[in-house]
PDB file of C-alpha atoms in Angstrom:
ATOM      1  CA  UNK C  78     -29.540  35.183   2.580  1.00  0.00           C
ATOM      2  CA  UNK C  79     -28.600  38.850   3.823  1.00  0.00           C
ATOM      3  CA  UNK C  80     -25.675  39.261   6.476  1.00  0.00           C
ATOM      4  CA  UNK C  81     -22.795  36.941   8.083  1.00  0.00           C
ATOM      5  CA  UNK C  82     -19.928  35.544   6.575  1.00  0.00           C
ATOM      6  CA  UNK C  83     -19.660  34.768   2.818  1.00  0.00           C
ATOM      7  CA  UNK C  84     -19.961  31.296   1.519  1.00  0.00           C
ATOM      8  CA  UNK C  85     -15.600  29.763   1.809  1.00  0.00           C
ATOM      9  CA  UNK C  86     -14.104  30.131  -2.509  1.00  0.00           C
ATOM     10  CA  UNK C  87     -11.114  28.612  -3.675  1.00  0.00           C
ATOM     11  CA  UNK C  88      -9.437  29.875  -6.893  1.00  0.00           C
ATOM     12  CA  UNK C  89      -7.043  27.185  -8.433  1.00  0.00           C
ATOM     13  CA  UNK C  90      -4.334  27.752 -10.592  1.00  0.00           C
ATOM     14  CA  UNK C  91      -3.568  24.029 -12.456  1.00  0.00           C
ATOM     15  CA  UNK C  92       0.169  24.369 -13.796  1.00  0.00           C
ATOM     16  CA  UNK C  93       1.005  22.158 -17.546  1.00  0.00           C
ATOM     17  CA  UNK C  94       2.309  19.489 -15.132  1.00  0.00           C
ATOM     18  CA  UNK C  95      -0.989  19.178 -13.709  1.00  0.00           C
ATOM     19  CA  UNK C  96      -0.014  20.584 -10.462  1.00  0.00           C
ATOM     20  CA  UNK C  97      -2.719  23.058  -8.591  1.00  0.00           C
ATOM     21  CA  UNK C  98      -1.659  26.317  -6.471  1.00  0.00           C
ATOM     22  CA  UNK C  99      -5.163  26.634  -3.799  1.00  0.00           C
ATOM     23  CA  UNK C 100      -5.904  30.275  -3.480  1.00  0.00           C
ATOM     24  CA  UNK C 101      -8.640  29.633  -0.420  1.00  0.00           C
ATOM     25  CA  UNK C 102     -10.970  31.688   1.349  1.00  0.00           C
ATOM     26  CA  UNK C 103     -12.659  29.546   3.835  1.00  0.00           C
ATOM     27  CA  UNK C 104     -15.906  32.338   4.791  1.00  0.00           C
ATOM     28  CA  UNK C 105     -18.049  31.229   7.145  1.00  0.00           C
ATOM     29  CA  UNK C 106     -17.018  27.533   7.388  1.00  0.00           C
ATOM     30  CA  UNK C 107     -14.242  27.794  10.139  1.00  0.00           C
ATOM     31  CA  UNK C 108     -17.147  28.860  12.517  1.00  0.00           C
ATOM     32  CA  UNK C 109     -18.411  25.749  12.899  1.00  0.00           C
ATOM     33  CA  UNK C 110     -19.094  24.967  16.707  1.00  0.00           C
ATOM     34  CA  UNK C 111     -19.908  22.392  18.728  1.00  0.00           C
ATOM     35  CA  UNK C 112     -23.504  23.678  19.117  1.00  0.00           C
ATOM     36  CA  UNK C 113     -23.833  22.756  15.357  1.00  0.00           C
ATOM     37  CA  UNK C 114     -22.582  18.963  15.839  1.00  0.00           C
ATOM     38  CA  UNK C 115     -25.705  17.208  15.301  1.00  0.00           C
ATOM     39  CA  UNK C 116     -25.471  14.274  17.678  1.00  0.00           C
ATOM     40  CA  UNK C 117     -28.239  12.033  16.189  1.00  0.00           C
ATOM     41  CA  UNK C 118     -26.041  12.523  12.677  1.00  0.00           C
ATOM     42  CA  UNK C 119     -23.263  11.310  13.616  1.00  0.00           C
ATOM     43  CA  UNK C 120     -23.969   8.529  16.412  1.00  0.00           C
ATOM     44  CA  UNK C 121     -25.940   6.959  13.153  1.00  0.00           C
ATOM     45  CA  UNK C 122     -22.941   7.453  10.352  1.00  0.00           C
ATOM     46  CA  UNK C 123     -20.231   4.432   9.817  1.00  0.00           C
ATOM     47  CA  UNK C 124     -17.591   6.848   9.882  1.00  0.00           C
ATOM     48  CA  UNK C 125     -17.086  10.271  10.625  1.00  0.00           C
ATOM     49  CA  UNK C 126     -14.354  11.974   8.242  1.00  0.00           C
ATOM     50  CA  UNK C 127     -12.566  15.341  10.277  1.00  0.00           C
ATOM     51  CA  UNK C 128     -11.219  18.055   7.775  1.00  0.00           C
ATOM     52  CA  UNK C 129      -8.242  19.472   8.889  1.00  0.00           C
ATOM     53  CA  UNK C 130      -8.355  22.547   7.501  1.00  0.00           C
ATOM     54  CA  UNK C 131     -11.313  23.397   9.999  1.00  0.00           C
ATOM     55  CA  UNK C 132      -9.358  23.135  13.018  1.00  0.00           C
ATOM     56  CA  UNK C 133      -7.859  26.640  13.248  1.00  0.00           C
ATOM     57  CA  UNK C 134     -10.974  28.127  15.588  1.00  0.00           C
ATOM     58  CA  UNK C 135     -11.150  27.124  19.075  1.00  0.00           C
ATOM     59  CA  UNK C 136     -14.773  26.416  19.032  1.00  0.00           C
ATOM     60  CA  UNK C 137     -13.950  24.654  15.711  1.00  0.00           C
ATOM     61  CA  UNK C 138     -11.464  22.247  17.945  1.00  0.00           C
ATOM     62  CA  UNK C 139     -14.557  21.999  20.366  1.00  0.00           C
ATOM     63  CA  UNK C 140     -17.001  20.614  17.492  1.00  0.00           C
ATOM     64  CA  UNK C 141     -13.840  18.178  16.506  1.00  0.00           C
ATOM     65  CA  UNK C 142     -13.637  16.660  19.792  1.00  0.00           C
ATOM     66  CA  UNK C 143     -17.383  16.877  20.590  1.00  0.00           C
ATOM     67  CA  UNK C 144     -17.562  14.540  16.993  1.00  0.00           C
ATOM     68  CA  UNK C 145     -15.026  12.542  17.926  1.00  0.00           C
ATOM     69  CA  UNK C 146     -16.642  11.722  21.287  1.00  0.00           C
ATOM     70  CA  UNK C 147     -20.261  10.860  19.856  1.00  0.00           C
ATOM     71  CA  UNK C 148     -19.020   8.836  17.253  1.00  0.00           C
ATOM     72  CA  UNK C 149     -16.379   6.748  19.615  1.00  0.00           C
ATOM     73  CA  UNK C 150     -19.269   6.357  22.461  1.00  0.00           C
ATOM     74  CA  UNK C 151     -21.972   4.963  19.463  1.00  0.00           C
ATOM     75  CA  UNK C 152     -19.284   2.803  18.320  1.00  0.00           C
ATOM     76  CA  UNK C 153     -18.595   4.427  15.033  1.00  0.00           C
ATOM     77  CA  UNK C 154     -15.279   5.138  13.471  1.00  0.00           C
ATOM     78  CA  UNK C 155     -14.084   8.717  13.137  1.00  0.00           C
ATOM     79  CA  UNK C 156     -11.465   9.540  10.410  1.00  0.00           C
ATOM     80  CA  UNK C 157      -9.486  13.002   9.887  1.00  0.00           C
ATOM     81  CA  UNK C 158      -7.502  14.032   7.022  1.00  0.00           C
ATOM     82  CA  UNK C 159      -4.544  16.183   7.838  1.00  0.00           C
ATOM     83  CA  UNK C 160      -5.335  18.216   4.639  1.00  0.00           C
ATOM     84  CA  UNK C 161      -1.987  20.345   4.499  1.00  0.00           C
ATOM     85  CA  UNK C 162       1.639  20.548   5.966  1.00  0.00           C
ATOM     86  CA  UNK C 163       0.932  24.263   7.029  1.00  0.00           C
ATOM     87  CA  UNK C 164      -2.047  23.270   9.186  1.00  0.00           C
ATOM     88  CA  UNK C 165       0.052  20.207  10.398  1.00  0.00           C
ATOM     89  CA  UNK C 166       3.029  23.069  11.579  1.00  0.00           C
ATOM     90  CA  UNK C 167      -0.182  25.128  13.190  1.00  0.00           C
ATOM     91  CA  UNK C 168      -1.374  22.432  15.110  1.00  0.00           C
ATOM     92  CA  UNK C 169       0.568  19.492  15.552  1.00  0.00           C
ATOM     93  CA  UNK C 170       0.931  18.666  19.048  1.00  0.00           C
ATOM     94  CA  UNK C 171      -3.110  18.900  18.786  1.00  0.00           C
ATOM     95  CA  UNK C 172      -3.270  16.767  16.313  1.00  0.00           C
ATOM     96  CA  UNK C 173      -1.070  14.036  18.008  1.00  0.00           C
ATOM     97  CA  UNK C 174      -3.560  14.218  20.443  1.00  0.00           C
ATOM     98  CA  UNK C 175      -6.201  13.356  18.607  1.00  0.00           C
ATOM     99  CA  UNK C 176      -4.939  10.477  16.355  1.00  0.00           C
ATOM    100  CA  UNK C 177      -3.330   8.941  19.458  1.00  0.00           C
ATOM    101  CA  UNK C 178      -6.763   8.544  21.166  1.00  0.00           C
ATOM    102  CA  UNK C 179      -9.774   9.578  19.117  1.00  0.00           C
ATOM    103  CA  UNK C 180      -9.157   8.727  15.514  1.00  0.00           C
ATOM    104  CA  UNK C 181      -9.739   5.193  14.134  1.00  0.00           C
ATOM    105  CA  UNK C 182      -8.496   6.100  10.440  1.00  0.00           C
ATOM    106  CA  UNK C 183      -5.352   8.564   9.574  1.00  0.00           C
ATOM    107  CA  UNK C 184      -5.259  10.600   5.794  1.00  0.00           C
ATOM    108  CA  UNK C 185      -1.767  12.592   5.132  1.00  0.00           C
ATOM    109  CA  UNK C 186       0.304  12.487   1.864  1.00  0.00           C
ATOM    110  CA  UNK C 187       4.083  12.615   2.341  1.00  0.00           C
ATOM    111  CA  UNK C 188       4.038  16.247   3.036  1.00  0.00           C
ATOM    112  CA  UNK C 189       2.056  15.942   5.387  1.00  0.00           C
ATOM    113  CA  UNK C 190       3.362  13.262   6.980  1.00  0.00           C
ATOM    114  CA  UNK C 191       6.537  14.161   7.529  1.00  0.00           C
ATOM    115  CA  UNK C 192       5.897  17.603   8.563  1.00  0.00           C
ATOM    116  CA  UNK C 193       3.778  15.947  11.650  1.00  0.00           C
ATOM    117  CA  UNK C 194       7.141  14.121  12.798  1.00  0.00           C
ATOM    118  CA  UNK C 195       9.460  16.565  11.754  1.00  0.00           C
ATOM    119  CA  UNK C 196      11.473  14.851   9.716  1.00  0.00           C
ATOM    120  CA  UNK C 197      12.344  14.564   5.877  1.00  0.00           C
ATOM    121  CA  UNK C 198      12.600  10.471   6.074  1.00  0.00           C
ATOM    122  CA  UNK C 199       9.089   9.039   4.678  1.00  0.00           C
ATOM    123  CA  UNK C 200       9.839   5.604   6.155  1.00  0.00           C
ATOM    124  CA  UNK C 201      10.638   6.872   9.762  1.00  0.00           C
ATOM    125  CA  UNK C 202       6.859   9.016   9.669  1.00  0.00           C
ATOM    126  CA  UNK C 203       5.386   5.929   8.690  1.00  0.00           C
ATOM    127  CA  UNK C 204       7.024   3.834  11.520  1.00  0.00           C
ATOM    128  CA  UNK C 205       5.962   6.773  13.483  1.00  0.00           C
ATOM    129  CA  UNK C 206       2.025   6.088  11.819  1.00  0.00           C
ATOM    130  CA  UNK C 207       2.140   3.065  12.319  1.00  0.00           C
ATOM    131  CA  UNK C 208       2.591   3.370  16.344  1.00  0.00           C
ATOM    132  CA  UNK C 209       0.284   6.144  16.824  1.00  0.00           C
ATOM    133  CA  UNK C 210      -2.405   5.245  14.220  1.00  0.00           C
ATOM    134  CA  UNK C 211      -4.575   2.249  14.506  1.00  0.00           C
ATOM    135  CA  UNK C 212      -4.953   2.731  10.806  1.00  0.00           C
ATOM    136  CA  UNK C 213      -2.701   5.518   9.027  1.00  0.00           C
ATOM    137  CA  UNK C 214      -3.165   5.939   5.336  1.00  0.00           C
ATOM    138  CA  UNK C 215      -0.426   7.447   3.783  1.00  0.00           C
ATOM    139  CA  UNK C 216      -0.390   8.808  -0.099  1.00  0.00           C
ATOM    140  CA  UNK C 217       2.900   9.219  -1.962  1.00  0.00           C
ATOM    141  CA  UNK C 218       1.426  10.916  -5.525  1.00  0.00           C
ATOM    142  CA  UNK C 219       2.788   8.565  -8.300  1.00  0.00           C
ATOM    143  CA  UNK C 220       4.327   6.053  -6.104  1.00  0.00           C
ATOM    144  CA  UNK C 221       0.935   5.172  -4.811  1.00  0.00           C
ATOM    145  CA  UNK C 222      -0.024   4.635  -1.432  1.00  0.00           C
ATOM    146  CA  UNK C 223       0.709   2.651   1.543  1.00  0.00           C
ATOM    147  CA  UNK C 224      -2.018   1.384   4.209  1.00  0.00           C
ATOM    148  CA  UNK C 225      -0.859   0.702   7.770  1.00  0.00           C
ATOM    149  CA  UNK C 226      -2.755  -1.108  10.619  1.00  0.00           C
ATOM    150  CA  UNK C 227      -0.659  -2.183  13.561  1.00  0.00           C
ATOM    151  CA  UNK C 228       1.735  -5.166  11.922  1.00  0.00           C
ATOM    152  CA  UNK C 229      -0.146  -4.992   8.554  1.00  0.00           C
ATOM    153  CA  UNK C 230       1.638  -3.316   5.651  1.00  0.00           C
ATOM    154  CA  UNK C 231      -0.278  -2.542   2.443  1.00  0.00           C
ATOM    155  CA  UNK C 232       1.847  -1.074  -0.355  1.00  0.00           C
ATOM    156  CA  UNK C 233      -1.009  -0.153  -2.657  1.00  0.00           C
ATOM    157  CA  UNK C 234       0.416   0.940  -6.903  1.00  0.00           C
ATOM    158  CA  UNK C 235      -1.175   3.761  -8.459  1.00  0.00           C
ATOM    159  CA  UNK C 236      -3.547   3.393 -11.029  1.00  0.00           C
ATOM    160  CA  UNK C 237      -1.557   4.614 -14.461  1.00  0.00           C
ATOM    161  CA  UNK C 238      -3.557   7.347 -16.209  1.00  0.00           C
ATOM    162  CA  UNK C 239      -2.302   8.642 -19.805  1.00  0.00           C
ATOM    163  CA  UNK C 240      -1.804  12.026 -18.755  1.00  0.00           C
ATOM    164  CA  UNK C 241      -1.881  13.946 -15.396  1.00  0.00           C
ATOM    165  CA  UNK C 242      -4.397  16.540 -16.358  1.00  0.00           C
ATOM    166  CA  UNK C 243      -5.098  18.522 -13.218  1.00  0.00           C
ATOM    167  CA  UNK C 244      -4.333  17.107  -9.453  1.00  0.00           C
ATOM    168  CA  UNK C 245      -7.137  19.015  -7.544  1.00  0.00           C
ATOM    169  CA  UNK C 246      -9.324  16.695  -5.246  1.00  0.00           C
ATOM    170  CA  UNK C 247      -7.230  13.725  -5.660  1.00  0.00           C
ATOM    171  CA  UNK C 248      -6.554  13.233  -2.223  1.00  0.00           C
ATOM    172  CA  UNK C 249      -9.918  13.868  -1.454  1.00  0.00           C
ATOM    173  CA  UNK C 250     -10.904  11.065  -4.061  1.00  0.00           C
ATOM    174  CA  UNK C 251      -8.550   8.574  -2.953  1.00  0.00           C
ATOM    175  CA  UNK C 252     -10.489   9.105   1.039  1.00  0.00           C
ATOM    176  CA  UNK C 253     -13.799   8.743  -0.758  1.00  0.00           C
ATOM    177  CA  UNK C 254     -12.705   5.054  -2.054  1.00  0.00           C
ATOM    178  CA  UNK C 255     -11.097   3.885   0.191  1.00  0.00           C
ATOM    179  CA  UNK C 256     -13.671   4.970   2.765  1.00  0.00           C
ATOM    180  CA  UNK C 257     -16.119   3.232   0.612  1.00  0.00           C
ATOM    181  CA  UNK C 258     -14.105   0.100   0.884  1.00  0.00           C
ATOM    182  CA  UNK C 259     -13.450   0.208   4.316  1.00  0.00           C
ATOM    183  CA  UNK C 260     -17.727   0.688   5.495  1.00  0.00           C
ATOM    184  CA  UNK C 261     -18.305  -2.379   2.817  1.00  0.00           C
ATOM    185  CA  UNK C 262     -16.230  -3.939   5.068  1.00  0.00           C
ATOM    186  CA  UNK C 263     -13.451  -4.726   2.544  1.00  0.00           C
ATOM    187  CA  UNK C 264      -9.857  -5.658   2.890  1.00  0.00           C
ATOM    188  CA  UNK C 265      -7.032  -2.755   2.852  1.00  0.00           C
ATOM    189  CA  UNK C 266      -5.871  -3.755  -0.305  1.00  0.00           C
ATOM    190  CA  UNK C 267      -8.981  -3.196  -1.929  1.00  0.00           C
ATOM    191  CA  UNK C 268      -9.908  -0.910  -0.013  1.00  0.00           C
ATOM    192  CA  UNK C 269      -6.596   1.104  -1.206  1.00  0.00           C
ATOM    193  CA  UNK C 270      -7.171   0.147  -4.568  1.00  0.00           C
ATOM    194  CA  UNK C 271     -10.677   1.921  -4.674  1.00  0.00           C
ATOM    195  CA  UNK C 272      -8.977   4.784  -3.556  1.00  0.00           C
ATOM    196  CA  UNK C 273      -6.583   4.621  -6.274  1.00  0.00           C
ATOM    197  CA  UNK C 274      -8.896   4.264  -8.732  1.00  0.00           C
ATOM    198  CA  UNK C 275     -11.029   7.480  -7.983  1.00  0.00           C
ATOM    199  CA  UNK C 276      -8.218   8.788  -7.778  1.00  0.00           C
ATOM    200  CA  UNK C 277      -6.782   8.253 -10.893  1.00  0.00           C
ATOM    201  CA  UNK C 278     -10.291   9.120 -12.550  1.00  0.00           C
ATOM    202  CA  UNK C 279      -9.813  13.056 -11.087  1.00  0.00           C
ATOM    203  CA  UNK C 280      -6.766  13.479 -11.885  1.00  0.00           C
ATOM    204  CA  UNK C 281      -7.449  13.119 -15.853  1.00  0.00           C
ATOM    205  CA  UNK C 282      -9.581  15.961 -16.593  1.00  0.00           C
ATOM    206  CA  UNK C 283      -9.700  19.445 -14.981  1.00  0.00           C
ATOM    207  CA  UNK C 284     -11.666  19.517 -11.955  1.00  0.00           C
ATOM    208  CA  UNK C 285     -12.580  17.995  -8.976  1.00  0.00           C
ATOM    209  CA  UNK C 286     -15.834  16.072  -9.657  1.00  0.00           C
ATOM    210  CA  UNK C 287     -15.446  12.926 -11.285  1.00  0.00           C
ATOM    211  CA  UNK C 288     -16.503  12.823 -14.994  1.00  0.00           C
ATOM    212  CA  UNK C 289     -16.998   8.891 -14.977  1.00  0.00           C
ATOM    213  CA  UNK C 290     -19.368   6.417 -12.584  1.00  0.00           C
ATOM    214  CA  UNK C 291     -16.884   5.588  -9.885  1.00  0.00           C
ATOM    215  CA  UNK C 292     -18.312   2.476  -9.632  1.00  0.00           C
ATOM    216  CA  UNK C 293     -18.288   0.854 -13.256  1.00  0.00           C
ATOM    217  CA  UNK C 294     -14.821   2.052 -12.718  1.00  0.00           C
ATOM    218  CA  UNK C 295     -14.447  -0.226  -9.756  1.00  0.00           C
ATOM    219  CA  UNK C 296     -16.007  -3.273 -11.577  1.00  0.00           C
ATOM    220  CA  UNK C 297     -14.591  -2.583 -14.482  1.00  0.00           C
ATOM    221  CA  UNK C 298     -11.014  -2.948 -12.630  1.00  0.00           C
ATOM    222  CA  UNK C 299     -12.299  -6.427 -11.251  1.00  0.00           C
ATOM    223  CA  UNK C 300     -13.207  -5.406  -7.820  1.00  0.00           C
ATOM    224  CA  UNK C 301     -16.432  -7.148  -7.087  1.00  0.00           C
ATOM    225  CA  UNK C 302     -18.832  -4.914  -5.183  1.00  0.00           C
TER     226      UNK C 302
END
């Protein structure tokens, strides 16, 4: 195709500690709009999952909340990731907003997490979570996770791998799992643990597609699907 915006690249830069610096150029994709929300799509879809790194466009904000809506008025569950600490400073009072009364399911790693309530204290953002989420997810890297729905506490351990190749798409991983879990209609804790295990599958080779069947993973780790 001739004309518009170029297709959103991302050069990486993986560190020997397995770390990643994202070099991103996001093309065309922050001009999503709400005229592109395909209604049928998501009234039909278990859960709707919100990038945050979408949400700098006003009309993108429009297609967010016009998501949001459908999904919440079909019954569905919508999800959003908070996807970085710099889009968390750009729009945090926004983003209150929406996982105080459109989001069923919260994403944010530590980072993230505190940088949404401003303070350096994991504990105190995840008391925070916990009051404004009705399900906040929180991931700490190697200190694994922690799931939170209203009184419920889920400290979830990481899954050990024998080296930390290259950390791109964990995060992203871990969602994938646990969402799986969670539209199987499977407890937090396994739910978590799903997560985990993607997770850990990523993070042992370079790149962000995983290299092994997810699911023989899964099985493999006892979790009966």
């Amino acid at each position: 195709a001739k004309g518009g915006n170029p297709t959103a690249r991302s050069l990486i830069l993986v560190t020997p500690d397995g770390e990643r610096t994202m070099n991103t150029f996001l093309g065309v994709s922050p001009e999503l709009d709400h005229g592109e929300v395909d209604r049928d799509l998501v009234a039909a879809s278990r859960i709707v999952y919100l990038e945050g790194y979408l949400f700098d466009r006003p009309e993108a904000k429009a297609a967010f909340r016009q998501a949001a809506r459908i999904a919440g008025e079909a019954g569905r569950q919508v999800a959003l990731t908070l996807s970085d600490s710099f889009c968390v400073d750009r729009h945090r009072d926004e983003f209150l907003e929406l996982i105080r009364g459109s989001v069923d399911i919260l994403f944010a790693n530590e980072t993230e997490i505190t940088s949404l309530y401003q303070t350096t204290d994991f504990d105190s953002a995840a008391a925070h979570a916990a009051r404004d989420a009705k399900l906040a997810v929180l991931t700490r890297s190697g200190q694994g996770s922690l799931v939170l729905s209203g009184k419920e506490r889920v400290e979830v351990a990481p899954e050990r791998v024998p080296e930390i190749v290259d950390t791109t798409g964990a995060g992203d991983l871990y969602a994938a799992g646990f969402l799986f879990g969670i539209a199987r209609g499977l407890p937090l804790a396994t739910a978590g643990r799903l997560g985990s295990i993607a997770a850990a599958e990523i993070i042992s080779h370079i790149g962000a597609r995983p290299e092994a069947r997810l699911k023989d993973l899964a099985i493999g780790a006892g979790i009966d699907l």
